[in-house]
Amino acid sequence: VADKLSGMCKTDKESYEKYWDDISPFIKFGCLKDEKFCDKMTDYILFKNIDHKYLTLKECVENNGGKLEDKKAEKPEGDNAENKEQTTIYYVTDEQQQSQYINMFRAQGQDAVILSHNIDSPFITQLEQRNPELKFQRIDADVNASSKEEVSEEELKGETDALTALFRKALNNDKLEVKVEKLKNEKVSSMITLSEENRRMQEMMKMYNMYGMDPSMFGTTTTLVLNANNALVKYLFQNPEGEHSN
């Protein structure tokens, strides 16, 4: 099967791409179950990006400024994968729900791939294990460095302390995590981020029907990110007791 699929990708990639969305869950399942099958298919796994173009894993890595290691090549002595800088590949699970994040990425000339199937979470975990130089991160896991201005935490400490107190009181949540950033897009007032580790842990709990466990035991799950460049956020900081601030 692997030989037929790889042969099709080599000789008729256009048809291979047309079938990819339908066959990809089965191929990824095969990769999870059979390491030899995975070895043969690695170069022929496709990722659809936010412009709906199909890329190989190697192309995804190179587009993000990294380089995929050749597994067959001998590693030089003292070569430790843990000490190498990881290449982050950003991904989307729902194009509509995460449209704000997609627009921010597009504005900065960045790309992300679409991973919307249930099998994608264990599949990318396997890819990370097989390729320590790779890291997959959902587009809303954190504020990307290219989407914000470089500002020290000390410079925004006043806004952070005041707005944290304001939102904790308004939402009646003393444990609410609030972070203030200077986003380049002034139209964006706020974002909710969920750390990649916590989200994957929650998905694993659902997969194994671990509904009796409290997800918060693994730490804070979400963070409210406020944009210090946004007019509404500026108003709330300057008028914490205003009629529109509660």
mmCIF file of C-alpha atoms in Angstrom:
data_model
loop_
_atom_site.group_PDB
_atom_site.id
_atom_site.type_symbol
_atom_site.label_atom_id
_atom_site.label_comp_id
_atom_site.label_asym_id
_atom_site.label_seq_id
_atom_site.Cartn_x
_atom_site.Cartn_y
_atom_site.Cartn_z
ATOM 1 C CA VAL A 1 0.000 0.000 0.000
ATOM 2 C CA ALA A 2 2.776 2.422 0.939
ATOM 3 C CA ASP A 3 4.570 1.771 -2.351
ATOM 4 C CA LYS A 4 1.411 2.447 -4.381
ATOM 5 C CA LEU A 5 0.656 5.669 -2.499
ATOM 6 C CA SER A 6 4.210 6.981 -2.709
ATOM 7 C CA GLY A 7 4.320 6.069 -6.402
ATOM 8 C CA MET A 8 1.104 7.997 -7.038
ATOM 9 C CA CYS A 9 2.468 11.028 -5.194
ATOM 10 C CA LYS A 10 5.607 10.943 -7.353
ATOM 11 C CA THR A 11 3.926 10.416 -10.748
ATOM 12 C CA ASP A 12 0.525 12.099 -10.336
ATOM 13 C CA LYS A 13 0.689 14.522 -7.416
ATOM 14 C CA GLU A 14 -2.346 16.497 -8.602
ATOM 15 C CA SER A 15 -4.609 13.438 -8.251
ATOM 16 C CA TYR A 16 -2.891 12.484 -4.987
ATOM 17 C CA GLU A 17 -3.747 15.919 -3.561
ATOM 18 C CA LYS A 18 -7.414 15.550 -4.638
ATOM 19 C CA TYR A 19 -7.703 12.277 -2.723
ATOM 20 C CA TRP A 20 -5.593 13.378 0.230
ATOM 21 C CA ASP A 21 -8.348 14.802 2.482
ATOM 22 C CA ASP A 22 -10.294 11.523 2.214
ATOM 23 C CA ILE A 23 -7.405 9.105 2.644
ATOM 24 C CA SER A 24 -5.254 11.040 5.129
ATOM 25 C CA PRO A 25 -6.958 9.715 8.326
ATOM 26 C CA PHE A 26 -6.291 6.123 7.222
ATOM 27 C CA ILE A 27 -2.682 6.879 6.273
ATOM 28 C CA LYS A 28 -2.066 8.630 9.597
ATOM 29 C CA PHE A 29 -3.669 5.719 11.460
ATOM 30 C CA GLY A 30 -1.368 3.353 9.560
ATOM 31 C CA CYS A 31 1.618 5.474 10.585
ATOM 32 C CA LEU A 32 0.574 5.268 14.235
ATOM 33 C CA LYS A 33 0.148 1.497 14.097
ATOM 34 C CA ASP A 34 3.092 0.472 11.904
ATOM 35 C CA GLU A 35 6.519 2.088 12.169
ATOM 36 C CA LYS A 36 7.745 0.601 8.875
ATOM 37 C CA PHE A 37 4.716 1.979 7.060
ATOM 38 C CA CYS A 38 5.414 5.345 8.684
ATOM 39 C CA ASP A 39 9.033 5.273 7.512
ATOM 40 C CA LYS A 40 7.914 4.708 3.920
ATOM 41 C CA MET A 41 5.177 7.358 4.000
ATOM 42 C CA THR A 42 6.953 10.178 5.864
ATOM 43 C CA ASP A 43 7.948 12.034 2.687
ATOM 44 C CA TYR A 44 4.455 11.647 1.210
ATOM 45 C CA ILE A 45 2.356 12.929 4.104
ATOM 46 C CA LEU A 46 0.715 16.175 3.025
ATOM 47 C CA PHE A 47 -0.381 19.163 5.078
ATOM 48 C CA LYS A 48 -2.989 21.607 3.794
ATOM 49 C CA ASN A 49 -2.142 25.204 4.714
ATOM 50 C CA ILE A 50 -4.505 28.119 5.381
ATOM 51 C CA ASP A 51 -4.449 28.976 1.656
ATOM 52 C CA HIS A 52 -5.488 25.368 0.914
ATOM 53 C CA LYS A 53 -2.190 24.485 -0.741
ATOM 54 C CA TYR A 54 -0.635 21.095 -0.010
ATOM 55 C CA LEU A 55 2.852 20.871 1.492
ATOM 56 C CA THR A 56 5.097 18.021 2.561
ATOM 57 C CA LEU A 57 6.529 17.945 6.089
ATOM 58 C CA LYS A 58 9.891 19.027 4.705
ATOM 59 C CA GLU A 59 8.297 22.032 2.974
ATOM 60 C CA CYS A 60 6.438 22.988 6.180
ATOM 61 C CA VAL A 61 9.679 22.932 8.159
ATOM 62 C CA GLU A 62 11.632 24.892 5.546
ATOM 63 C CA ASN A 63 8.853 27.501 5.254
ATOM 64 C CA ASN A 64 9.287 28.106 8.988
ATOM 65 C CA GLY A 65 13.037 28.562 8.684
ATOM 66 C CA GLY A 66 14.074 25.086 9.818
ATOM 67 C CA LYS A 67 15.575 21.973 8.347
ATOM 68 C CA LEU A 68 14.296 18.411 8.622
ATOM 69 C CA GLU A 69 17.021 15.993 9.629
ATOM 70 C CA ASP A 70 17.837 13.030 7.396
ATOM 71 C CA LYS A 71 17.071 9.984 9.553
ATOM 72 C CA LYS A 72 19.305 7.773 7.415
ATOM 73 C CA ALA A 73 22.363 9.997 7.742
ATOM 74 C CA GLU A 74 24.838 9.243 10.508
ATOM 75 C CA LYS A 75 24.851 11.781 13.297
ATOM 76 C CA PRO A 76 28.238 13.229 14.314
ATOM 77 C CA GLU A 77 29.515 12.476 17.801
ATOM 78 C CA GLY A 78 28.151 14.734 20.503
ATOM 79 C CA ASP A 79 25.139 15.642 18.372
ATOM 80 C CA ASN A 80 22.307 16.003 20.856
ATOM 81 C CA ALA A 81 18.798 16.727 19.516
ATOM 82 C CA GLU A 82 17.734 18.151 22.889
ATOM 83 C CA ASN A 83 20.217 21.009 22.526
ATOM 84 C CA LYS A 84 19.004 22.004 19.074
ATOM 85 C CA GLU A 85 16.575 24.823 18.462
ATOM 86 C CA GLN A 86 13.134 23.542 17.544
ATOM 87 C CA THR A 87 11.192 24.618 14.478
ATOM 88 C CA THR A 88 7.577 25.445 15.302
ATOM 89 C CA ILE A 89 4.848 24.485 12.858
ATOM 90 C CA TYR A 90 1.595 26.281 13.659
ATOM 91 C CA TYR A 91 -1.727 24.620 12.982
ATOM 92 C CA VAL A 92 -5.460 25.303 12.911
ATOM 93 C CA THR A 93 -8.235 22.941 14.006
ATOM 94 C CA ASP A 94 -11.244 25.085 13.050
ATOM 95 C CA GLU A 95 -10.919 27.743 10.349
ATOM 96 C CA GLN A 96 -14.069 29.595 11.438
ATOM 97 C CA GLN A 97 -13.500 29.632 15.197
ATOM 98 C CA GLN A 98 -9.841 30.563 14.786
ATOM 99 C CA SER A 99 -10.379 33.044 11.934
ATOM 100 C CA GLN A 100 -9.098 35.998 14.005
ATOM 101 C CA TYR A 101 -5.808 34.213 14.619
ATOM 102 C CA ILE A 102 -5.584 33.202 10.942
ATOM 103 C CA ASN A 103 -6.068 36.826 9.873
ATOM 104 C CA MET A 104 -3.309 37.927 12.244
ATOM 105 C CA PHE A 105 -0.984 35.307 10.805
ATOM 106 C CA ARG A 106 -1.767 36.349 7.248
ATOM 107 C CA ALA A 107 -1.130 40.002 8.135
ATOM 108 C CA GLN A 108 2.362 39.048 9.300
ATOM 109 C CA GLY A 109 3.015 36.869 6.237
ATOM 110 C CA GLN A 110 2.990 33.676 8.295
ATOM 111 C CA ASP A 111 1.523 30.299 7.501
ATOM 112 C CA ALA A 112 -0.211 27.496 9.377
ATOM 113 C CA VAL A 113 -1.516 24.065 8.442
ATOM 114 C CA ILE A 114 -5.045 22.712 8.941
ATOM 115 C CA LEU A 115 -5.333 19.711 11.268
ATOM 116 C CA SER A 116 -9.040 19.221 11.922
ATOM 117 C CA HIS A 117 -9.370 15.433 12.327
ATOM 118 C CA ASN A 118 -9.391 13.624 15.685
ATOM 119 C CA ILE A 119 -6.408 11.532 14.646
ATOM 120 C CA ASP A 120 -4.233 14.597 14.081
ATOM 121 C CA SER A 121 -3.428 15.145 17.761
ATOM 122 C CA PRO A 122 -1.813 11.712 18.338
ATOM 123 C CA PHE A 123 -0.267 11.895 14.868
ATOM 124 C CA ILE A 124 1.595 15.160 15.469
ATOM 125 C CA THR A 125 2.680 13.846 18.877
ATOM 126 C CA GLN A 126 4.253 10.909 17.059
ATOM 127 C CA LEU A 127 5.908 13.258 14.565
ATOM 128 C CA GLU A 128 7.419 15.253 17.428
ATOM 129 C CA GLN A 129 8.747 12.069 19.018
ATOM 130 C CA ARG A 130 10.303 10.950 15.734
ATOM 131 C CA ASN A 131 11.621 14.438 14.965
ATOM 132 C CA PRO A 132 12.836 16.147 18.178
ATOM 133 C CA GLU A 133 13.730 19.235 16.153
ATOM 134 C CA LEU A 134 9.996 19.800 15.464
ATOM 135 C CA LYS A 135 7.275 21.334 17.583
ATOM 136 C CA PHE A 136 3.614 21.643 16.613
ATOM 137 C CA GLN A 137 1.643 24.450 18.233
ATOM 138 C CA ARG A 138 -1.946 25.443 17.682
ATOM 139 C CA ILE A 139 -2.371 28.942 16.336
ATOM 140 C CA ASP A 140 -4.145 30.122 19.517
ATOM 141 C CA ALA A 141 -1.766 28.522 22.026
ATOM 142 C CA ASP A 142 0.132 31.781 22.530
ATOM 143 C CA VAL A 143 0.660 35.204 20.977
ATOM 144 C CA ASN A 144 3.184 34.788 18.196
ATOM 145 C CA ALA A 145 6.278 36.974 18.521
ATOM 146 C CA SER A 146 5.762 38.494 15.056
ATOM 147 C CA SER A 147 2.242 39.646 16.027
ATOM 148 C CA LYS A 148 3.339 41.848 18.923
ATOM 149 C CA GLU A 149 5.772 44.624 19.721
ATOM 150 C CA GLU A 150 8.833 43.843 21.808
ATOM 151 C CA VAL A 151 8.084 45.345 25.187
ATOM 152 C CA SER A 152 9.406 44.413 28.631
ATOM 153 C CA GLU A 153 7.008 43.082 31.274
ATOM 154 C CA GLU A 154 8.051 45.942 33.556
ATOM 155 C CA GLU A 155 6.867 48.502 31.003
ATOM 156 C CA LEU A 156 3.375 46.982 31.006
ATOM 157 C CA LYS A 157 3.240 46.152 34.730
ATOM 158 C CA GLY A 158 0.876 49.027 35.551
ATOM 159 C CA GLU A 159 -1.624 48.027 32.857
ATOM 160 C CA THR A 160 -1.319 44.340 33.741
ATOM 161 C CA ASP A 161 -1.973 44.835 37.467
ATOM 162 C CA ALA A 162 -4.884 47.240 36.942
ATOM 163 C CA LEU A 163 -6.595 45.261 34.181
ATOM 164 C CA THR A 164 -6.113 41.946 35.994
ATOM 165 C CA ALA A 165 -7.894 43.342 39.046
ATOM 166 C CA LEU A 166 -10.646 44.844 36.866
ATOM 167 C CA PHE A 167 -11.390 41.654 34.925
ATOM 168 C CA ARG A 168 -11.133 39.354 37.934
ATOM 169 C CA LYS A 169 -13.702 41.483 39.719
ATOM 170 C CA ALA A 170 -16.006 41.810 36.690
ATOM 171 C CA LEU A 171 -15.914 38.077 35.963
ATOM 172 C CA ASN A 172 -15.896 37.075 39.638
ATOM 173 C CA ASN A 173 -12.863 34.871 39.044
ATOM 174 C CA ASP A 174 -9.863 35.389 41.345
ATOM 175 C CA LYS A 175 -7.812 32.801 39.434
ATOM 176 C CA LEU A 176 -8.231 34.390 36.013
ATOM 177 C CA GLU A 177 -4.886 34.664 34.212
ATOM 178 C CA VAL A 178 -4.533 38.025 32.442
ATOM 179 C CA LYS A 179 -1.668 39.035 30.180
ATOM 180 C CA VAL A 180 -1.204 42.439 28.540
ATOM 181 C CA GLU A 181 0.641 42.637 25.214
ATOM 182 C CA LYS A 182 1.130 45.331 22.587
ATOM 183 C CA LEU A 183 -0.307 43.653 19.502
ATOM 184 C CA LYS A 184 0.526 45.188 16.142
ATOM 185 C CA ASN A 185 -3.118 44.987 15.055
ATOM 186 C CA GLU A 186 -4.844 47.754 17.034
ATOM 187 C CA LYS A 187 -8.310 46.480 16.064
ATOM 188 C CA VAL A 188 -7.886 43.322 18.161
ATOM 189 C CA SER A 189 -8.930 44.055 21.738
ATOM 190 C CA SER A 190 -8.428 40.637 23.305
ATOM 191 C CA MET A 191 -7.641 36.989 22.714
ATOM 192 C CA ILE A 192 -8.003 33.760 24.653
ATOM 193 C CA THR A 193 -4.987 31.452 24.586
ATOM 194 C CA LEU A 194 -4.777 27.846 25.748
ATOM 195 C CA SER A 195 -1.343 26.302 26.225
ATOM 196 C CA GLU A 196 -0.509 23.457 23.863
ATOM 197 C CA GLU A 197 0.393 21.108 26.718
ATOM 198 C CA ASN A 198 -2.854 21.690 28.643
ATOM 199 C CA ARG A 199 -5.014 21.354 25.545
ATOM 200 C CA ARG A 200 -3.400 18.077 24.499
ATOM 201 C CA MET A 201 -3.817 16.771 28.027
ATOM 202 C CA GLN A 202 -7.535 17.633 27.892
ATOM 203 C CA GLU A 203 -7.874 15.895 24.528
ATOM 204 C CA MET A 204 -6.171 12.802 25.926
ATOM 205 C CA MET A 205 -8.549 12.800 28.898
ATOM 206 C CA LYS A 206 -11.543 12.930 26.535
ATOM 207 C CA MET A 207 -10.082 10.191 24.345
ATOM 208 C CA TYR A 208 -9.726 7.852 27.321
ATOM 209 C CA ASN A 209 -13.044 8.939 28.914
ATOM 210 C CA MET A 210 -11.296 10.430 31.936
ATOM 211 C CA TYR A 211 -14.215 12.772 32.618
ATOM 212 C CA GLY A 212 -13.991 12.437 36.386
ATOM 213 C CA MET A 213 -10.656 14.256 36.505
ATOM 214 C CA ASP A 214 -10.420 18.017 36.843
ATOM 215 C CA PRO A 215 -8.413 19.572 33.946
ATOM 216 C CA SER A 216 -7.335 22.427 36.246
ATOM 217 C CA MET A 217 -5.160 19.980 38.194
ATOM 218 C CA PHE A 218 -2.620 20.381 35.386
ATOM 219 C CA GLY A 219 -2.479 24.156 35.858
ATOM 220 C CA THR A 220 -4.313 27.158 34.491
ATOM 221 C CA THR A 221 -5.972 26.240 31.220
ATOM 222 C CA THR A 222 -6.637 29.599 29.584
ATOM 223 C CA THR A 223 -5.165 33.092 29.556
ATOM 224 C CA LEU A 224 -6.968 36.315 28.653
ATOM 225 C CA VAL A 225 -4.627 38.403 26.493
ATOM 226 C CA LEU A 226 -5.459 42.120 26.301
ATOM 227 C CA ASN A 227 -4.069 44.435 23.640
ATOM 228 C CA ALA A 228 -2.544 47.584 25.163
ATOM 229 C CA ASN A 229 -2.698 49.260 21.731
ATOM 230 C CA ASN A 230 -6.456 48.845 21.445
ATOM 231 C CA ALA A 231 -8.676 51.898 22.143
ATOM 232 C CA LEU A 232 -11.179 49.948 24.274
ATOM 233 C CA VAL A 233 -8.456 48.404 26.441
ATOM 234 C CA LYS A 234 -6.848 51.842 26.867
ATOM 235 C CA TYR A 235 -10.205 53.242 28.001
ATOM 236 C CA LEU A 236 -10.673 50.448 30.572
ATOM 237 C CA PHE A 237 -7.178 51.060 31.968
ATOM 238 C CA GLN A 238 -7.699 54.818 32.215
ATOM 239 C CA ASN A 239 -11.277 54.572 33.540
ATOM 240 C CA PRO A 240 -11.470 51.468 35.776
ATOM 241 C CA GLU A 241 -14.427 52.917 37.691
ATOM 242 C CA GLY A 242 -16.235 54.253 34.603
ATOM 243 C CA GLU A 243 -19.840 53.346 33.846
ATOM 244 C CA HIS A 244 -18.713 51.209 30.893
ATOM 245 C CA SER A 245 -15.992 49.397 32.841
ATOM 246 C CA ASN A 246 -18.224 47.094 34.903
#
